[in-house]
Structures are given as structure tokens and as C-alpha cells.
PDB file of C-alpha atoms in Angstrom:
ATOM      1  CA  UNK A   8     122.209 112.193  93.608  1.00 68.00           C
ATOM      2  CA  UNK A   9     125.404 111.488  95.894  1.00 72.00           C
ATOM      3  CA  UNK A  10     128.090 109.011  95.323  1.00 78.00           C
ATOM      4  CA  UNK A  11     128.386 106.947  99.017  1.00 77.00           C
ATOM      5  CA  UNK A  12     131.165 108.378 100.372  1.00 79.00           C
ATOM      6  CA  UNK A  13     129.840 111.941 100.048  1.00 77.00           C
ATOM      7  CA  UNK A  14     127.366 110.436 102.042  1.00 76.00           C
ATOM      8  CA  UNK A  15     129.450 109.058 104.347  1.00 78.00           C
ATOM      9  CA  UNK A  16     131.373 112.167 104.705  1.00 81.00           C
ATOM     10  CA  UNK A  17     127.374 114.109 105.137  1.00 75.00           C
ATOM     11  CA  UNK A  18     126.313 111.523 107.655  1.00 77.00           C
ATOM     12  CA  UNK A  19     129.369 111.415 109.845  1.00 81.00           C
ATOM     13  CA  UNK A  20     129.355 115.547 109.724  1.00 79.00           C
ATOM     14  CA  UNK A  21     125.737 116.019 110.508  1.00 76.00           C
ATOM     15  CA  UNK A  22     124.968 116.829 114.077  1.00 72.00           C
ATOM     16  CA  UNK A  23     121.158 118.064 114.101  1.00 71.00           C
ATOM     17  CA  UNK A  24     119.320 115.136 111.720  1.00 69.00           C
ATOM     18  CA  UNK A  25     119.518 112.035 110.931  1.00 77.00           C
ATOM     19  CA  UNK A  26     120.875 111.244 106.659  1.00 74.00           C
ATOM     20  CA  UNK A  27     119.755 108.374 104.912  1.00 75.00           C
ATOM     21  CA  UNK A  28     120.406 107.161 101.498  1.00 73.00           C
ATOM     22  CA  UNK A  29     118.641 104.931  99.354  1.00 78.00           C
ATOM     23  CA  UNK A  30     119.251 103.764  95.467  1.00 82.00           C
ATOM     24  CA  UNK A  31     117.005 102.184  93.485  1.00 86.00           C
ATOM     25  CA  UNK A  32     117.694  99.093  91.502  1.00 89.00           C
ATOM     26  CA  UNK A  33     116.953  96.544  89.438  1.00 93.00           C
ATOM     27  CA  UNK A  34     117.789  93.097  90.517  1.00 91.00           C
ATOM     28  CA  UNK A  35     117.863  89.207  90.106  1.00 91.00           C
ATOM     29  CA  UNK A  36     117.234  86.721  92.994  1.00 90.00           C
ATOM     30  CA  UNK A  37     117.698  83.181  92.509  1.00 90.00           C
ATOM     31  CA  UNK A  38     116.344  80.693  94.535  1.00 88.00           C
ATOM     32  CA  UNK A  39     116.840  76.771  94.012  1.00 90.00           C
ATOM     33  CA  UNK A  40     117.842  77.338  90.993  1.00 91.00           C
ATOM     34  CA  UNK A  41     115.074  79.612  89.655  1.00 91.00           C
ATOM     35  CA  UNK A  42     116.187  83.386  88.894  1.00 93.00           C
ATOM     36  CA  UNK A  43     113.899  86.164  89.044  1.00 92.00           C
ATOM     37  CA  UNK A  44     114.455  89.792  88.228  1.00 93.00           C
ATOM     38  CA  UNK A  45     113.049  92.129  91.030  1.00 90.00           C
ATOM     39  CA  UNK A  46     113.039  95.411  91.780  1.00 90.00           C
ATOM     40  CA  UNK A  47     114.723  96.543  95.321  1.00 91.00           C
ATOM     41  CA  UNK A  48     116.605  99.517  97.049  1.00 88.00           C
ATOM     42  CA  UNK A  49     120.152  99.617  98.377  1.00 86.00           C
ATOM     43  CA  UNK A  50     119.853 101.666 101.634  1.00 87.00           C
ATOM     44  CA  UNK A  51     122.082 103.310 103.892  1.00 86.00           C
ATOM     45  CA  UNK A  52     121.834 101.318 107.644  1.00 86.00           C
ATOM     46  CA  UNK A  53     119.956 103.492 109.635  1.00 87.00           C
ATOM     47  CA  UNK A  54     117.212 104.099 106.993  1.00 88.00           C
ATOM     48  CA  UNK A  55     114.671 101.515 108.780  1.00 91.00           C
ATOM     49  CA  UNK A  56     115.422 103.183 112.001  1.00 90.00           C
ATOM     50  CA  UNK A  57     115.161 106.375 111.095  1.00 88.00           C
ATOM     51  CA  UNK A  58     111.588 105.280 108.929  1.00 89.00           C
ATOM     52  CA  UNK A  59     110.114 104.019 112.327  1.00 92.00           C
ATOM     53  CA  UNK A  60     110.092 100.505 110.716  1.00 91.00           C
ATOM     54  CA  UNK A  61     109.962  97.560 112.414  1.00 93.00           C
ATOM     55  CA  UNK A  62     109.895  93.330 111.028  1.00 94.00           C
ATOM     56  CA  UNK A  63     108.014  91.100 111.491  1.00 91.00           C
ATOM     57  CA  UNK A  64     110.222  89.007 111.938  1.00 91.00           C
ATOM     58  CA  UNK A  65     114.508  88.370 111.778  1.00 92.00           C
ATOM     59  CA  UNK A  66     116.168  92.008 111.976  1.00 92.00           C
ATOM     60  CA  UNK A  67     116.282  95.207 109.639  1.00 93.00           C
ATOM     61  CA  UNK A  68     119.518  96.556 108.705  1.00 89.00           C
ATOM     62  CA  UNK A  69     121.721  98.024 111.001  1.00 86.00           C
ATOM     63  CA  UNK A  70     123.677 101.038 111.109  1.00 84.00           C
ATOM     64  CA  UNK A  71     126.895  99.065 111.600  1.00 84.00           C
ATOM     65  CA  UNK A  72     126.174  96.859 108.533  1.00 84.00           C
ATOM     66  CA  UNK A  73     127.560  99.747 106.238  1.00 80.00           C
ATOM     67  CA  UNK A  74     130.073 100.909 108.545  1.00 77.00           C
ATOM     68  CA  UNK A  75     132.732  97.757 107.974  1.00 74.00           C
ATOM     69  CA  UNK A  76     134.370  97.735 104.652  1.00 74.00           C
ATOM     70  CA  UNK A  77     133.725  94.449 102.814  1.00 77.00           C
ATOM     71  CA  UNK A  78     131.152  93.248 105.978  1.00 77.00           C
ATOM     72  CA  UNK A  79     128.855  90.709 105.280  1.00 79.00           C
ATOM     73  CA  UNK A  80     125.775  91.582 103.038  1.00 80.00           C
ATOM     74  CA  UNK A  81     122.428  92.307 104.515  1.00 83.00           C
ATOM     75  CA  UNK A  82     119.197  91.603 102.695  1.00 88.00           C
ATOM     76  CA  UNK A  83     115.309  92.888 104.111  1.00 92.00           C
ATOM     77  CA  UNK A  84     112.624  91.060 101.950  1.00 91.00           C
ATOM     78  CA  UNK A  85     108.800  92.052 102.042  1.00 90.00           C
ATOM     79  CA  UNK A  86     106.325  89.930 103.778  1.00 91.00           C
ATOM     80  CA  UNK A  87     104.615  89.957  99.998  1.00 91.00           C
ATOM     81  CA  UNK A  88     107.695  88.555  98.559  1.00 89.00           C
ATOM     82  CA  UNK A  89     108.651  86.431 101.697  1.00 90.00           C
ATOM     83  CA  UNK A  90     104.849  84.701 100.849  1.00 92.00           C
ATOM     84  CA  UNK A  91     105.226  84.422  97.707  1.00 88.00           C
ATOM     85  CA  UNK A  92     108.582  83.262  97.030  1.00 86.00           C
ATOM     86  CA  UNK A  93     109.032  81.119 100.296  1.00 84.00           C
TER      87      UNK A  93
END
């Protein structure tokens, strides 16, 4: 387990692969006014990219989106949970 600015630090260093980092969480969503607790990931900006994922529809993170201090947050939903919630 690293702390994110060691990763920072690895992925700005690294020169032969690519480093991704991922933490797993547990969350609520609200909606309308109805909260759920969920289960998600915090990930590093190039983890889709470097997974080979692609949506199916909107956009994946980005690698800038954890590059800017205090940027705007990102959220990637399932197509299960996009269905079922939305």
C-alpha cells in the first residue's frame, strides 16, 4: 500500500511501464434524494487506459484529471449500475 504522492513521485519517475493505483472503498451515492451505499474504487487517471478499457458511452478518466490539484471530480459508473439506478 502507497500513500498518493509516493505514487506520484513512482509514476512521474518511471520510464519503462506504465503505474497505476487503485483504492478500494466503500461509498454512498445519492440520487433524488435516495442514498445508497456502494462499493467503488478511487483510481489513478491512466488506469482505464492502461486496462485497454473503453465506455460505452461519455469518457473514462483521464490522466490529467489527477494531475490538477483541487480539479473537478471525475466519476465512471457501470453499465449495471447506470441500468439500474438511471
Amino acid at each position: 500500500s502507497w500513500s498518493y504522492p509516493n505514487y506520484r513521485d513512482f509514476r512521474d519517475r518511471a520510464t519503462t511501464l506504465d503505474v497505476v493505483a487503485q483504492d478500494d472503498l466503500a461509498m454512498s451515492v445519492a440520487v433524488d434524494g435516495q442514498a445508497e451505499r456502494t462499493y467503488g474504487a478511487l483510481v489513478s487517471g491512466n488506469y482505464f487506459r492502461v486496462m485497454g478499457v473503453q465506455p460505452l458511452a461519455g469518457r473514462l478518466l483521464a490522466e490529467d484529471d489527477d494531475r490538477t490539484p483541487g480539479g473537478h471530480p471525475v466519476a465512471v459508473i457501470s453499465y449495471a449500475y447506470w441500468q439500474r439506478r438511471f
